[in-house]
Amino acid sequence: MPVTQPPVRFGLFELDPGAGELTKNGRKLKLQEQPLRLLGLLLEHPGQTVARERLKEALWPADTFVDFDHSLNAAVAKLRQALDDSAENPRFIETQARRGYRFIAPVDFPNGTGGAAASLPEPVKPVRLGSLFMVAGIAGIAAVAIVTLWLWRRPQPVRAQLVRLTNDTGLTMDPAVSPDGRLLAYASDRADGRNLNIWVQQLEPGGSSVQLTHFDSDTSEPSFSPDGSKTVFRSAHDGGGIYVIPTIGGEPTRLAPRGRNPRYSPDGQWIAYWSGAYGASVLAGDAGGEVYVLDAQGGQPHRIGSDLTVAGNPVWSPDAKHVLVNGWKNEQLSDWWIVSLDGSPSRQTGILAALRQQGFSYDFDRIPRLSQWNSDSILFSAAYGDAVTAWRMPISASGHSLGPAERLTSGTSFEVAPRLTPAGDLVFASLNLNSAVWSLPVDADHARITGNLKRVTDSPLEIMPSISQNGRLLATSGIARGATASRSRDGHLIWSLFAVEPDLQVHLTDLWTGEQSVASIREHAAIHPQISRDGTMITYGADDRIYIDRVSGGSRRVIARGTGKSGEQWKSWDWSSDNRVLLFGKADGRIFLVDVITGRQSVFLSHPEYDLFQAKFSPDGQSLAVNACDAHRVGMECWVFLVPLKADGTPDANNWIRIDHPTAWDDKPRWSPDGSLIYYISDRDGHLCLWAQRLAGRAKQPAGAPFPVYHFHNSKLAMINVGTASLEIDVARDKVVMSLGELTGNIWSLKR
């Protein structure tokens, strides 16, 4: 039977090796697998230096394709952060320069177990000296033989050299390698700092480069033809489309309207791409539309995989007979499907289910992103823990998992779009995301822009803004003031959106004076703050509780709480104009109302077909704006509705007014101060942008067509980079505030 390892205690901490958990004063801490294993290795040898080579060999398998030194340094940094330790003045982990690390704090091994001097050896009977020498000699010979055999058969580590291929201060991404391994194509904004265009350079550090395209709109996702003579790509120019251009330069030719992620087939006969709603950022995969192939020489595209409800992000099989797509079929969960060109039924791989069992956690806007289908594996990028890194899934000849997936990179930023070169090197984009709140000056009652977009927060992660109607007080959810974020390969400070833990606090900022304060408790992740219209009250969600407080402080209390068993996050939606009533949401898709004075709760609004979010009272209290998402459709489609309120203040459930909705995603409705406009975000032009709808009369009927207020078609600074779960907007009389994600990054290579 396996031996259960007892917990090990040091200071206020306890490591349970059997459960793989680290706790502080009984509270479980979030810690990734490698830092946790690193801690276990150090605790096995308290007071002793553990060599860096020993740690590398123990933490990463012999054939792992990573930058070992960088990864070990990152693991140590994350462990120190969890222990609140310092490299300069350590209490737990001491660095031994150029040698390794030593655990220096007293360690309590229960029952006297563990540690070199934890217990004395049992007394032994005296033996004759000759017998002792004989036994020792035999044991020594056997040990040498065993060690020699083990060393001979042991696979040697594959050492990789991390090489930076581009050196840009802006955004450079989407690497593609020519079939002969000599050229690298990518998208970069280095020309003007605004729009991405396609560049080609020699596949070596500092290789000479040339700008291939010159569009005034973002141009990205290049792919070489099998002979390397042409490059196909996607551009947002003229409504978006698929283009091809000679690799040596020339005029681009438009092959198809709209479309994303074009890829040449290995035999050069076809180009596959997908078209549809863009529901995820460049950091994650997506499946929001239909997959097409067209003749590489031109012609009419034809759809493949039509038996799938939605599909996207196609990559070719090595034999050019199939494409692998991310998609859904009917009510099934998202998966990777093998689609044939001959119209035969699509085949489900089950790979995403295997990833889920391996511990990958994902939802609709952080789906693992397909990158390359090789003869024995699939390359992809995915969120695991608090970073997005490159992975390899071994597969069978039929395309099914032979897992588990193997991590290829282990940086602290977003390492995406991995590609293997003909020589076996790995090329990928290392991107840094900085999420902040930005302000757009507007005359809000007329949707008239009066100034330039500007950033108003300065921490590595600040999201979910709410603002008082006079535009003075801003509430956000962000990392603790003074917290230390990770550093990317480029040295940028970053913070992962996938690590929403107790570090998130509600911050209050006076935009007129610059004064800042913290409005939430420290023990819980505080999200989705809402300031009352007059700026006197603040509410936010923390686990399954809703807190309210005066902005001036001193009256914090829980106004609504759950059972504590579900662990699901509740969100506050809106205050009534008199601050008497608060709307909030649970995980069941209904809108709840709580009386702030009496504490009485009730269901305020529900729908038999939709999950409801983002409920907002109109300024006159006569109507409600709400976001409704289809609860029965796998692809997730969301609308903005206006619901009149009856004389008693309850919703008129039989009179829902829908804002015109030609695409898949309308979200985050917000009223103008006078109630004559609804602002919201929409993907109706292929990007998540700020739109508005004029309203007429007390009935709040839509008047005219929706119109754009501000476009975010640039990949570097965009709403979509934040992710729809963290994206919020709010409207004051003189500004619209919003969460935006700013991407920077470069192309790197791991050379064997």
PDB file of N, CA and C in Angstrom, residues 223-286:
ATOM      1  N   SER A 223       0.418  32.704 -43.507  1.00  0.00           N
ATOM      2  CA  SER A 223       0.717  31.288 -43.719  1.00  0.00           C
ATOM      3  C   SER A 223       1.394  31.145 -45.075  1.00  0.00           C
ATOM      4  N   PHE A 224       2.518  30.411 -45.118  1.00  0.00           N
ATOM      5  CA  PHE A 224       3.261  30.214 -46.360  1.00  0.00           C
ATOM      6  C   PHE A 224       2.610  29.114 -47.203  1.00  0.00           C
ATOM      7  N   SER A 225       2.721  29.267 -48.519  1.00  0.00           N
ATOM      8  CA  SER A 225       2.387  28.163 -49.421  1.00  0.00           C
ATOM      9  C   SER A 225       3.466  27.092 -49.293  1.00  0.00           C
ATOM     10  N   PRO A 226       3.176  25.842 -49.687  1.00  0.00           N
ATOM     11  CA  PRO A 226       4.178  24.774 -49.522  1.00  0.00           C
ATOM     12  C   PRO A 226       5.503  25.036 -50.219  1.00  0.00           C
ATOM     13  N   ASP A 227       5.487  25.777 -51.340  1.00  0.00           N
ATOM     14  CA  ASP A 227       6.757  26.082 -52.009  1.00  0.00           C
ATOM     15  C   ASP A 227       7.362  27.402 -51.531  1.00  0.00           C
ATOM     16  N   GLY A 228       6.679  28.068 -50.588  1.00  0.00           N
ATOM     17  CA  GLY A 228       7.204  29.302 -50.022  1.00  0.00           C
ATOM     18  C   GLY A 228       7.076  30.516 -50.899  1.00  0.00           C
ATOM     19  N   SER A 229       6.465  30.395 -52.081  1.00  0.00           N
ATOM     20  CA  SER A 229       6.428  31.514 -53.019  1.00  0.00           C
ATOM     21  C   SER A 229       5.327  32.517 -52.691  1.00  0.00           C
ATOM     22  N   LYS A 230       4.302  32.099 -51.945  1.00  0.00           N
ATOM     23  CA  LYS A 230       3.178  32.975 -51.635  1.00  0.00           C
ATOM     24  C   LYS A 230       2.899  32.947 -50.132  1.00  0.00           C
ATOM     25  N   THR A 231       2.258  34.018 -49.671  1.00  0.00           N
ATOM     26  CA  THR A 231       1.844  34.122 -48.275  1.00  0.00           C
ATOM     27  C   THR A 231       0.386  34.539 -48.240  1.00  0.00           C
ATOM     28  N   VAL A 232      -0.434  33.753 -47.568  1.00  0.00           N
ATOM     29  CA  VAL A 232      -1.841  34.084 -47.396  1.00  0.00           C
ATOM     30  C   VAL A 232      -2.009  34.687 -46.010  1.00  0.00           C
ATOM     31  N   PHE A 233      -2.952  35.609 -45.856  1.00  0.00           N
ATOM     32  CA  PHE A 233      -3.128  36.290 -44.569  1.00  0.00           C
ATOM     33  C   PHE A 233      -4.539  36.838 -44.470  1.00  0.00           C
ATOM     34  N   ARG A 234      -4.840  37.349 -43.299  1.00  0.00           N
ATOM     35  CA  ARG A 234      -6.132  37.976 -43.045  1.00  0.00           C
ATOM     36  C   ARG A 234      -5.923  39.463 -42.795  1.00  0.00           C
ATOM     37  N   SER A 235      -6.782  40.306 -43.380  1.00  0.00           N
ATOM     38  CA  SER A 235      -6.715  41.745 -43.123  1.00  0.00           C
ATOM     39  C   SER A 235      -8.099  42.267 -42.781  1.00  0.00           C
ATOM     40  N   ALA A 236      -8.146  43.258 -41.869  1.00  0.00           N
ATOM     41  CA  ALA A 236      -9.409  43.917 -41.538  1.00  0.00           C
ATOM     42  C   ALA A 236      -9.766  44.987 -42.557  1.00  0.00           C
ATOM     43  N   HIS A 237      -8.941  45.186 -43.568  1.00  0.00           N
ATOM     44  CA  HIS A 237      -9.173  46.196 -44.590  1.00  0.00           C
ATOM     45  C   HIS A 237     -10.484  45.934 -45.340  1.00  0.00           C
ATOM     46  N   ASP A 238     -11.230  46.995 -45.582  1.00  0.00           N
ATOM     47  CA  ASP A 238     -12.439  46.924 -46.406  1.00  0.00           C
ATOM     48  C   ASP A 238     -13.421  45.872 -45.896  1.00  0.00           C
ATOM     49  N   GLY A 239     -13.667  45.881 -44.603  1.00  0.00           N
ATOM     50  CA  GLY A 239     -14.628  44.947 -44.022  1.00  0.00           C
ATOM     51  C   GLY A 239     -14.039  43.600 -43.650  1.00  0.00           C
ATOM     52  N   GLY A 240     -12.769  43.393 -43.945  1.00  0.00           N
ATOM     53  CA  GLY A 240     -12.121  42.141 -43.582  1.00  0.00           C
ATOM     54  C   GLY A 240     -12.137  41.140 -44.713  1.00  0.00           C
ATOM     55  N   GLY A 241     -11.073  40.361 -44.849  1.00  0.00           N
ATOM     56  CA  GLY A 241     -11.033  39.360 -45.907  1.00  0.00           C
ATOM     57  C   GLY A 241      -9.742  38.576 -45.902  1.00  0.00           C
ATOM     58  N   ILE A 242      -9.699  37.549 -46.759  1.00  0.00           N
ATOM     59  CA  ILE A 242      -8.533  36.699 -46.949  1.00  0.00           C
ATOM     60  C   ILE A 242      -7.792  37.185 -48.187  1.00  0.00           C
ATOM     61  N   TYR A 243      -6.467  37.393 -48.061  1.00  0.00           N
ATOM     62  CA  TYR A 243      -5.641  37.912 -49.145  1.00  0.00           C
ATOM     63  C   TYR A 243      -4.436  36.995 -49.356  1.00  0.00           C
ATOM     64  N   VAL A 244      -3.830  37.095 -50.542  1.00  0.00           N
ATOM     65  CA  VAL A 244      -2.587  36.389 -50.834  1.00  0.00           C
ATOM     66  C   VAL A 244      -1.641  37.361 -51.516  1.00  0.00           C
ATOM     67  N   ILE A 245      -0.330  37.193 -51.268  1.00  0.00           N
ATOM     68  CA  ILE A 245       0.669  38.091 -51.823  1.00  0.00           C
ATOM     69  C   ILE A 245       1.938  37.285 -52.099  1.00  0.00           C
ATOM     70  N   PRO A 246       2.696  37.600 -53.163  1.00  0.00           N
ATOM     71  CA  PRO A 246       3.987  36.926 -53.363  1.00  0.00           C
ATOM     72  C   PRO A 246       4.920  37.189 -52.180  1.00  0.00           C
ATOM     73  N   THR A 247       5.625  36.171 -51.736  1.00  0.00           N
ATOM     74  CA  THR A 247       6.501  36.316 -50.580  1.00  0.00           C
ATOM     75  C   THR A 247       7.640  37.288 -50.858  1.00  0.00           C
ATOM     76  N   ILE A 248       8.022  37.452 -52.095  1.00  0.00           N
ATOM     77  CA  ILE A 248       9.087  38.395 -52.429  1.00  0.00           C
ATOM     78  C   ILE A 248       8.556  39.816 -52.547  1.00  0.00           C
ATOM     79  N   GLY A 249       7.229  40.004 -52.383  1.00  0.00           N
ATOM     80  CA  GLY A 249       6.628  41.326 -52.472  1.00  0.00           C
ATOM     81  C   GLY A 249       5.784  41.486 -53.720  1.00  0.00           C
ATOM     82  N   GLY A 250       4.885  42.455 -53.672  1.00  0.00           N
ATOM     83  CA  GLY A 250       3.998  42.702 -54.801  1.00  0.00           C
ATOM     84  C   GLY A 250       2.650  43.181 -54.311  1.00  0.00           C
ATOM     85  N   GLU A 251       1.649  43.114 -55.177  1.00  0.00           N
ATOM     86  CA  GLU A 251       0.309  43.563 -54.837  1.00  0.00           C
ATOM     87  C   GLU A 251      -0.502  42.411 -54.245  1.00  0.00           C
ATOM     88  N   PRO A 252      -1.189  42.634 -53.122  1.00  0.00           N
ATOM     89  CA  PRO A 252      -2.038  41.580 -52.548  1.00  0.00           C
ATOM     90  C   PRO A 252      -3.306  41.386 -53.361  1.00  0.00           C
ATOM     91  N   THR A 253      -3.796  40.157 -53.387  1.00  0.00           N
ATOM     92  CA  THR A 253      -5.037  39.809 -54.081  1.00  0.00           C
ATOM     93  C   THR A 253      -6.052  39.324 -53.061  1.00  0.00           C
ATOM     94  N   ARG A 254      -7.242  39.870 -53.119  1.00  0.00           N
ATOM     95  CA  ARG A 254      -8.305  39.469 -52.200  1.00  0.00           C
ATOM     96  C   ARG A 254      -8.937  38.178 -52.717  1.00  0.00           C
ATOM     97  N   LEU A 255      -8.964  37.135 -51.884  1.00  0.00           N
ATOM     98  CA  LEU A 255      -9.512  35.844 -52.277  1.00  0.00           C
ATOM     99  C   LEU A 255     -10.941  35.626 -51.789  1.00  0.00           C
ATOM    100  N   ALA A 256     -11.268  36.169 -50.601  1.00  0.00           N
ATOM    101  CA  ALA A 256     -12.597  35.926 -50.031  1.00  0.00           C
ATOM    102  C   ALA A 256     -12.919  37.032 -49.042  1.00  0.00           C
ATOM    103  N   PRO A 257     -14.202  37.397 -48.906  1.00  0.00           N
ATOM    104  CA  PRO A 257     -14.580  38.399 -47.905  1.00  0.00           C
ATOM    105  C   PRO A 257     -14.548  37.798 -46.508  1.00  0.00           C
ATOM    106  N   ARG A 258     -14.427  38.705 -45.538  1.00  0.00           N
ATOM    107  CA  ARG A 258     -14.381  38.306 -44.125  1.00  0.00           C
ATOM    108  C   ARG A 258     -13.321  37.222 -43.929  1.00  0.00           C
ATOM    109  N   GLY A 259     -13.548  36.315 -43.038  1.00  0.00           N
ATOM    110  CA  GLY A 259     -12.620  35.206 -42.876  1.00  0.00           C
ATOM    111  C   GLY A 259     -11.467  35.492 -41.931  1.00  0.00           C
ATOM    112  N   ARG A 260     -10.982  34.414 -41.267  1.00  0.00           N
ATOM    113  CA  ARG A 260      -9.880  34.505 -40.316  1.00  0.00           C
ATOM    114  C   ARG A 260      -9.024  33.245 -40.416  1.00  0.00           C
ATOM    115  N   ASN A 261      -7.774  33.381 -39.965  1.00  0.00           N
ATOM    116  CA  ASN A 261      -6.872  32.250 -39.790  1.00  0.00           C
ATOM    117  C   ASN A 261      -6.720  31.407 -41.057  1.00  0.00           C
ATOM    118  N   PRO A 262      -6.348  31.981 -42.198  1.00  0.00           N
ATOM    119  CA  PRO A 262      -6.191  31.180 -43.422  1.00  0.00           C
ATOM    120  C   PRO A 262      -4.953  30.297 -43.344  1.00  0.00           C
ATOM    121  N   ARG A 263      -5.048  29.072 -43.880  1.00  0.00           N
ATOM    122  CA  ARG A 263      -3.925  28.139 -43.880  1.00  0.00           C
ATOM    123  C   ARG A 263      -3.858  27.401 -45.223  1.00  0.00           C
ATOM    124  N   TYR A 264      -2.683  27.387 -45.832  1.00  0.00           N
ATOM    125  CA  TYR A 264      -2.470  26.561 -47.020  1.00  0.00           C
ATOM    126  C   TYR A 264      -2.472  25.089 -46.625  1.00  0.00           C
ATOM    127  N   SER A 265      -3.062  24.253 -47.463  1.00  0.00           N
ATOM    128  CA  SER A 265      -2.956  22.814 -47.261  1.00  0.00           C
ATOM    129  C   SER A 265      -1.537  22.365 -47.588  1.00  0.00           C
ATOM    130  N   PRO A 266      -1.041  21.274 -46.988  1.00  0.00           N
ATOM    131  CA  PRO A 266       0.334  20.818 -47.242  1.00  0.00           C
ATOM    132  C   PRO A 266       0.634  20.524 -48.709  1.00  0.00           C
ATOM    133  N   ASP A 267      -0.396  20.173 -49.510  1.00  0.00           N
ATOM    134  CA  ASP A 267      -0.154  19.926 -50.931  1.00  0.00           C
ATOM    135  C   ASP A 267      -0.308  21.186 -51.776  1.00  0.00           C
ATOM    136  N   GLY A 268      -0.662  22.312 -51.135  1.00  0.00           N
ATOM    137  CA  GLY A 268      -0.757  23.581 -51.843  1.00  0.00           C
ATOM    138  C   GLY A 268      -2.004  23.772 -52.663  1.00  0.00           C
ATOM    139  N   GLN A 269      -2.960  22.833 -52.605  1.00  0.00           N
ATOM    140  CA  GLN A 269      -4.136  22.916 -53.465  1.00  0.00           C
ATOM    141  C   GLN A 269      -5.228  23.802 -52.875  1.00  0.00           C
ATOM    142  N   TRP A 270      -5.324  23.836 -51.534  1.00  0.00           N
ATOM    143  CA  TRP A 270      -6.446  24.502 -50.892  1.00  0.00           C
ATOM    144  C   TRP A 270      -5.978  25.519 -49.856  1.00  0.00           C
ATOM    145  N   ILE A 271      -6.889  26.427 -49.519  1.00  0.00           N
ATOM    146  CA  ILE A 271      -6.724  27.334 -48.381  1.00  0.00           C
ATOM    147  C   ILE A 271      -7.952  27.155 -47.497  1.00  0.00           C
ATOM    148  N   ALA A 272      -7.733  26.842 -46.240  1.00  0.00           N
ATOM    149  CA  ALA A 272      -8.831  26.718 -45.279  1.00  0.00           C
ATOM    150  C   ALA A 272      -8.869  27.968 -44.409  1.00  0.00           C
ATOM    151  N   TYR A 273     -10.061  28.396 -44.027  1.00  0.00           N
ATOM    152  CA  TYR A 273     -10.218  29.530 -43.116  1.00  0.00           C
ATOM    153  C   TYR A 273     -11.583  29.420 -42.454  1.00  0.00           C
ATOM    154  N   TRP A 274     -11.844  30.292 -41.497  1.00  0.00           N
ATOM    155  CA  TRP A 274     -13.178  30.289 -40.887  1.00  0.00           C
ATOM    156  C   TRP A 274     -13.720  31.699 -40.855  1.00  0.00           C
ATOM    157  N   SER A 275     -15.024  31.802 -40.758  1.00  0.00           N
ATOM    158  CA  SER A 275     -15.708  33.090 -40.776  1.00  0.00           C
ATOM    159  C   SER A 275     -16.806  33.077 -39.729  1.00  0.00           C
ATOM    160  N   GLY A 276     -16.891  34.149 -38.961  1.00  0.00           N
ATOM    161  CA  GLY A 276     -17.936  34.221 -37.949  1.00  0.00           C
ATOM    162  C   GLY A 276     -17.615  35.235 -36.885  1.00  0.00           C
ATOM    163  N   ALA A 277     -18.357  35.177 -35.786  1.00  0.00           N
ATOM    164  CA  ALA A 277     -18.190  36.127 -34.694  1.00  0.00           C
ATOM    165  C   ALA A 277     -16.866  35.887 -33.990  1.00  0.00           C
ATOM    166  N   TYR A 278     -16.221  36.987 -33.617  1.00  0.00           N
ATOM    167  CA  TYR A 278     -14.911  36.903 -32.969  1.00  0.00           C
ATOM    168  C   TYR A 278     -15.131  37.028 -31.469  1.00  0.00           C
ATOM    169  N   GLY A 279     -15.392  35.894 -30.809  1.00  0.00           N
ATOM    170  CA  GLY A 279     -15.752  35.925 -29.401  1.00  0.00           C
ATOM    171  C   GLY A 279     -14.599  35.740 -28.458  1.00  0.00           C
ATOM    172  N   ALA A 280     -13.362  35.682 -28.931  1.00  0.00           N
ATOM    173  CA  ALA A 280     -12.218  35.492 -28.042  1.00  0.00           C
ATOM    174  C   ALA A 280     -11.029  36.272 -28.569  1.00  0.00           C
ATOM    175  N   SER A 281     -10.073  36.516 -27.683  1.00  0.00           N
ATOM    176  CA  SER A 281      -8.918  37.318 -28.057  1.00  0.00           C
ATOM    177  C   SER A 281      -7.868  36.467 -28.755  1.00  0.00           C
ATOM    178  N   VAL A 282      -6.754  37.105 -29.128  1.00  0.00           N
ATOM    179  CA  VAL A 282      -5.655  36.368 -29.747  1.00  0.00           C
ATOM    180  C   VAL A 282      -5.025  35.393 -28.766  1.00  0.00           C
ATOM    181  N   LEU A 283      -5.372  35.500 -27.484  1.00  0.00           N
ATOM    182  CA  LEU A 283      -4.773  34.646 -26.472  1.00  0.00           C
ATOM    183  C   LEU A 283      -5.487  33.320 -26.325  1.00  0.00           C
ATOM    184  N   ALA A 284      -6.621  33.134 -26.988  1.00  0.00           N
ATOM    185  CA  ALA A 284      -7.367  31.891 -26.829  1.00  0.00           C
ATOM    186  C   ALA A 284      -8.037  31.529 -28.140  1.00  0.00           C
ATOM    187  N   GLY A 285      -8.397  30.265 -28.274  1.00  0.00           N
ATOM    188  CA  GLY A 285      -9.076  29.810 -29.474  1.00  0.00           C
ATOM    189  C   GLY A 285     -10.531  30.231 -29.478  1.00  0.00           C
ATOM    190  N   ASP A 286     -11.205  29.943 -30.566  1.00  0.00           N
ATOM    191  CA  ASP A 286     -12.596  30.339 -30.680  1.00  0.00           C
ATOM    192  C   ASP A 286     -13.278  29.456 -31.707  1.00  0.00           C
TER     193      ASP A 286
END
